[in-house]
């Protein structure tokens, strides 16, 4: 009789070498999420979770610290190279690359998926006098 092997309840993610970094840079906060190629979240950090509160949370330095924290957690899971995808127009969108590089990740591609309206919102109706 073949005995079934028990699997550990904790997932072993140490064999992942490549991932995606999703950066959502709003005007009040910056959220950095690192996923594998399938989209499963490996690590994340935000300016607020990095210890910045209030107006300091919307600075580029806070975004750099958040990217560095997320990158260090991802390196523990085995990620070495990432593809960077940014969304939004906030102050932390450029400084996230500096934080990821200082954490030790290699950035292979940089993409921008900021949502841009093609025709804008519907205009107000014309005033009749």
PDB file of C-alpha atoms in Angstrom:
ATOM      1  CA  UNK A   1       0.000   0.000   0.000  1.00  0.00           C
ATOM      2  CA  UNK A   2       1.337   3.400  -0.964  1.00  0.00           C
ATOM      3  CA  UNK A   3       1.502   5.848   1.867  1.00  0.00           C
ATOM      4  CA  UNK A   4       0.513   9.424   1.020  1.00  0.00           C
ATOM      5  CA  UNK A   5       3.028  12.095   1.808  1.00  0.00           C
ATOM      6  CA  UNK A   6       1.933  14.877   4.089  1.00  0.00           C
ATOM      7  CA  UNK A   7       2.452  18.375   2.734  1.00  0.00           C
ATOM      8  CA  UNK A   8       3.365  21.233   5.000  1.00  0.00           C
ATOM      9  CA  UNK A   9       0.568  23.684   5.573  1.00  0.00           C
ATOM     10  CA  UNK A  10       2.989  26.543   4.864  1.00  0.00           C
ATOM     11  CA  UNK A  11       3.667  27.076   1.166  1.00  0.00           C
ATOM     12  CA  UNK A  12       7.276  26.879   0.059  1.00  0.00           C
ATOM     13  CA  UNK A  13       7.836  29.903  -2.195  1.00  0.00           C
ATOM     14  CA  UNK A  14      11.628  29.764  -2.254  1.00  0.00           C
ATOM     15  CA  UNK A  15      11.717  28.490  -5.843  1.00  0.00           C
ATOM     16  CA  UNK A  16      10.307  31.729  -7.322  1.00  0.00           C
ATOM     17  CA  UNK A  17      12.971  33.826  -9.042  1.00  0.00           C
ATOM     18  CA  UNK A  18      10.949  36.284 -11.151  1.00  0.00           C
ATOM     19  CA  UNK A  19       7.980  38.445 -10.213  1.00  0.00           C
ATOM     20  CA  UNK A  20       5.962  41.579 -10.870  1.00  0.00           C
ATOM     21  CA  UNK A  21       5.924  44.752  -8.776  1.00  0.00           C
ATOM     22  CA  UNK A  22       2.661  46.690  -8.882  1.00  0.00           C
ATOM     23  CA  UNK A  23       2.957  50.277  -7.612  1.00  0.00           C
ATOM     24  CA  UNK A  24      -0.197  52.297  -7.000  1.00  0.00           C
ATOM     25  CA  UNK A  25       0.931  55.876  -6.468  1.00  0.00           C
ATOM     26  CA  UNK A  26      -1.927  58.100  -5.377  1.00  0.00           C
ATOM     27  CA  UNK A  27      -1.577  61.628  -4.052  1.00  0.00           C
ATOM     28  CA  UNK A  28      -2.050  60.495  -0.441  1.00  0.00           C
ATOM     29  CA  UNK A  29      -0.406  57.065  -0.286  1.00  0.00           C
ATOM     30  CA  UNK A  30       1.778  54.632  -2.230  1.00  0.00           C
ATOM     31  CA  UNK A  31       1.051  50.897  -2.200  1.00  0.00           C
ATOM     32  CA  UNK A  32       3.689  48.425  -3.430  1.00  0.00           C
ATOM     33  CA  UNK A  33       2.623  44.817  -4.120  1.00  0.00           C
ATOM     34  CA  UNK A  34       5.041  42.127  -5.296  1.00  0.00           C
ATOM     35  CA  UNK A  35       3.475  39.097  -7.004  1.00  0.00           C
ATOM     36  CA  UNK A  36       4.661  36.047  -8.865  1.00  0.00           C
ATOM     37  CA  UNK A  37       3.988  35.692 -12.601  1.00  0.00           C
ATOM     38  CA  UNK A  38       0.539  34.203 -11.939  1.00  0.00           C
ATOM     39  CA  UNK A  39      -0.528  37.201  -9.837  1.00  0.00           C
ATOM     40  CA  UNK A  40      -0.336  35.599  -6.378  1.00  0.00           C
ATOM     41  CA  UNK A  41       0.784  38.145  -3.789  1.00  0.00           C
ATOM     42  CA  UNK A  42       4.151  37.436  -2.208  1.00  0.00           C
ATOM     43  CA  UNK A  43       4.707  40.657  -0.255  1.00  0.00           C
ATOM     44  CA  UNK A  44       3.294  44.141   0.011  1.00  0.00           C
ATOM     45  CA  UNK A  45       3.945  47.400   1.820  1.00  0.00           C
ATOM     46  CA  UNK A  46       2.557  50.904   1.837  1.00  0.00           C
ATOM     47  CA  UNK A  47       3.731  54.267   3.027  1.00  0.00           C
ATOM     48  CA  UNK A  48       1.345  54.025   5.978  1.00  0.00           C
ATOM     49  CA  UNK A  49       2.508  50.541   6.980  1.00  0.00           C
ATOM     50  CA  UNK A  50       6.120  51.739   6.837  1.00  0.00           C
ATOM     51  CA  UNK A  51       5.474  54.114   9.732  1.00  0.00           C
ATOM     52  CA  UNK A  52       4.600  57.365   7.975  1.00  0.00           C
ATOM     53  CA  UNK A  53       1.414  59.138   8.997  1.00  0.00           C
ATOM     54  CA  UNK A  54      -0.351  62.274   7.848  1.00  0.00           C
ATOM     55  CA  UNK A  55       1.263  64.523   5.258  1.00  0.00           C
ATOM     56  CA  UNK A  56       4.596  62.641   5.399  1.00  0.00           C
ATOM     57  CA  UNK A  57       2.833  59.577   3.966  1.00  0.00           C
ATOM     58  CA  UNK A  58       2.426  61.311   0.599  1.00  0.00           C
ATOM     59  CA  UNK A  59       6.136  62.017   0.105  1.00  0.00           C
ATOM     60  CA  UNK A  60       8.548  60.308  -2.241  1.00  0.00           C
ATOM     61  CA  UNK A  61      10.762  59.243   0.671  1.00  0.00           C
ATOM     62  CA  UNK A  62       7.866  57.322   2.243  1.00  0.00           C
ATOM     63  CA  UNK A  63       7.259  55.559  -1.077  1.00  0.00           C
ATOM     64  CA  UNK A  64      10.936  54.629  -1.284  1.00  0.00           C
ATOM     65  CA  UNK A  65      10.810  53.162   2.224  1.00  0.00           C
ATOM     66  CA  UNK A  66       7.668  51.170   1.351  1.00  0.00           C
ATOM     67  CA  UNK A  67       9.297  49.752  -1.786  1.00  0.00           C
ATOM     68  CA  UNK A  68      12.392  48.806   0.189  1.00  0.00           C
ATOM     69  CA  UNK A  69      10.317  46.991   2.844  1.00  0.00           C
ATOM     70  CA  UNK A  70       8.348  45.060   0.216  1.00  0.00           C
ATOM     71  CA  UNK A  71      11.546  44.207  -1.670  1.00  0.00           C
ATOM     72  CA  UNK A  72      13.279  42.811   1.406  1.00  0.00           C
ATOM     73  CA  UNK A  73      10.290  40.559   2.137  1.00  0.00           C
ATOM     74  CA  UNK A  74      10.273  39.349  -1.477  1.00  0.00           C
ATOM     75  CA  UNK A  75      13.989  38.537  -1.426  1.00  0.00           C
ATOM     76  CA  UNK A  76      13.336  36.255   1.556  1.00  0.00           C
ATOM     77  CA  UNK A  77      10.961  34.303  -0.721  1.00  0.00           C
ATOM     78  CA  UNK A  78      13.633  33.970  -3.404  1.00  0.00           C
ATOM     79  CA  UNK A  79      12.719  36.688  -5.898  1.00  0.00           C
ATOM     80  CA  UNK A  80      15.722  38.224  -7.658  1.00  0.00           C
ATOM     81  CA  UNK A  81      14.386  39.947 -10.795  1.00  0.00           C
ATOM     82  CA  UNK A  82      11.127  41.876 -11.232  1.00  0.00           C
ATOM     83  CA  UNK A  83       9.018  43.674 -13.808  1.00  0.00           C
ATOM     84  CA  UNK A  84       7.831  47.071 -12.524  1.00  0.00           C
ATOM     85  CA  UNK A  85       4.260  48.218 -13.292  1.00  0.00           C
ATOM     86  CA  UNK A  86       3.218  51.668 -12.047  1.00  0.00           C
ATOM     87  CA  UNK A  87      -0.252  53.164 -11.789  1.00  0.00           C
ATOM     88  CA  UNK A  88      -1.192  56.673 -10.770  1.00  0.00           C
ATOM     89  CA  UNK A  89       0.362  60.117 -10.756  1.00  0.00           C
ATOM     90  CA  UNK A  90       1.522  60.417  -7.148  1.00  0.00           C
ATOM     91  CA  UNK A  91       4.904  61.620  -5.923  1.00  0.00           C
ATOM     92  CA  UNK A  92       6.154  58.121  -5.144  1.00  0.00           C
ATOM     93  CA  UNK A  93       6.056  56.604  -8.575  1.00  0.00           C
ATOM     94  CA  UNK A  94       9.681  57.310  -9.510  1.00  0.00           C
ATOM     95  CA  UNK A  95      11.234  56.837  -6.093  1.00  0.00           C
ATOM     96  CA  UNK A  96       9.892  53.260  -5.856  1.00  0.00           C
ATOM     97  CA  UNK A  97      12.501  52.156  -8.389  1.00  0.00           C
ATOM     98  CA  UNK A  98      15.241  53.523  -6.127  1.00  0.00           C
ATOM     99  CA  UNK A  99      13.810  51.629  -3.145  1.00  0.00           C
ATOM    100  CA  UNK A 100      13.588  48.348  -5.052  1.00  0.00           C
ATOM    101  CA  UNK A 101      17.163  48.670  -6.304  1.00  0.00           C
ATOM    102  CA  UNK A 102      18.461  49.423  -2.808  1.00  0.00           C
ATOM    103  CA  UNK A 103      16.651  46.337  -1.502  1.00  0.00           C
ATOM    104  CA  UNK A 104      18.653  44.222  -3.959  1.00  0.00           C
ATOM    105  CA  UNK A 105      16.135  43.478  -6.716  1.00  0.00           C
ATOM    106  CA  UNK A 106      16.986  43.678 -10.420  1.00  0.00           C
ATOM    107  CA  UNK A 107      14.395  45.556 -12.509  1.00  0.00           C
ATOM    108  CA  UNK A 108      14.122  44.077 -16.003  1.00  0.00           C
ATOM    109  CA  UNK A 109      11.200  46.086 -17.404  1.00  0.00           C
ATOM    110  CA  UNK A 110       9.347  49.261 -16.446  1.00  0.00           C
ATOM    111  CA  UNK A 111       5.740  49.750 -17.542  1.00  0.00           C
ATOM    112  CA  UNK A 112       3.110  52.405 -16.921  1.00  0.00           C
ATOM    113  CA  UNK A 113      -0.567  51.411 -16.759  1.00  0.00           C
ATOM    114  CA  UNK A 114      -2.008  54.685 -15.487  1.00  0.00           C
ATOM    115  CA  UNK A 115      -5.690  54.806 -16.463  1.00  0.00           C
ATOM    116  CA  UNK A 116      -6.240  57.659 -18.912  1.00  0.00           C
ATOM    117  CA  UNK A 117      -9.735  58.575 -20.146  1.00  0.00           C
ATOM    118  CA  UNK A 118     -10.060  58.603 -23.942  1.00  0.00           C
ATOM    119  CA  UNK A 119     -12.852  61.159 -24.141  1.00  0.00           C
ATOM    120  CA  UNK A 120     -13.255  62.328 -20.551  1.00  0.00           C
ATOM    121  CA  UNK A 121     -16.421  62.676 -18.517  1.00  0.00           C
ATOM    122  CA  UNK A 122     -19.722  63.735 -20.002  1.00  0.00           C
ATOM    123  CA  UNK A 123     -19.959  67.535 -20.178  1.00  0.00           C
ATOM    124  CA  UNK A 124     -22.564  69.485 -18.231  1.00  0.00           C
ATOM    125  CA  UNK A 125     -25.669  70.409 -20.139  1.00  0.00           C
ATOM    126  CA  UNK A 126     -25.614  73.801 -21.820  1.00  0.00           C
ATOM    127  CA  UNK A 127     -27.095  76.706 -19.916  1.00  0.00           C
ATOM    128  CA  UNK A 128     -30.240  78.175 -21.480  1.00  0.00           C
ATOM    129  CA  UNK A 129     -30.952  81.832 -20.806  1.00  0.00           C
TER     130      UNK A 129
END
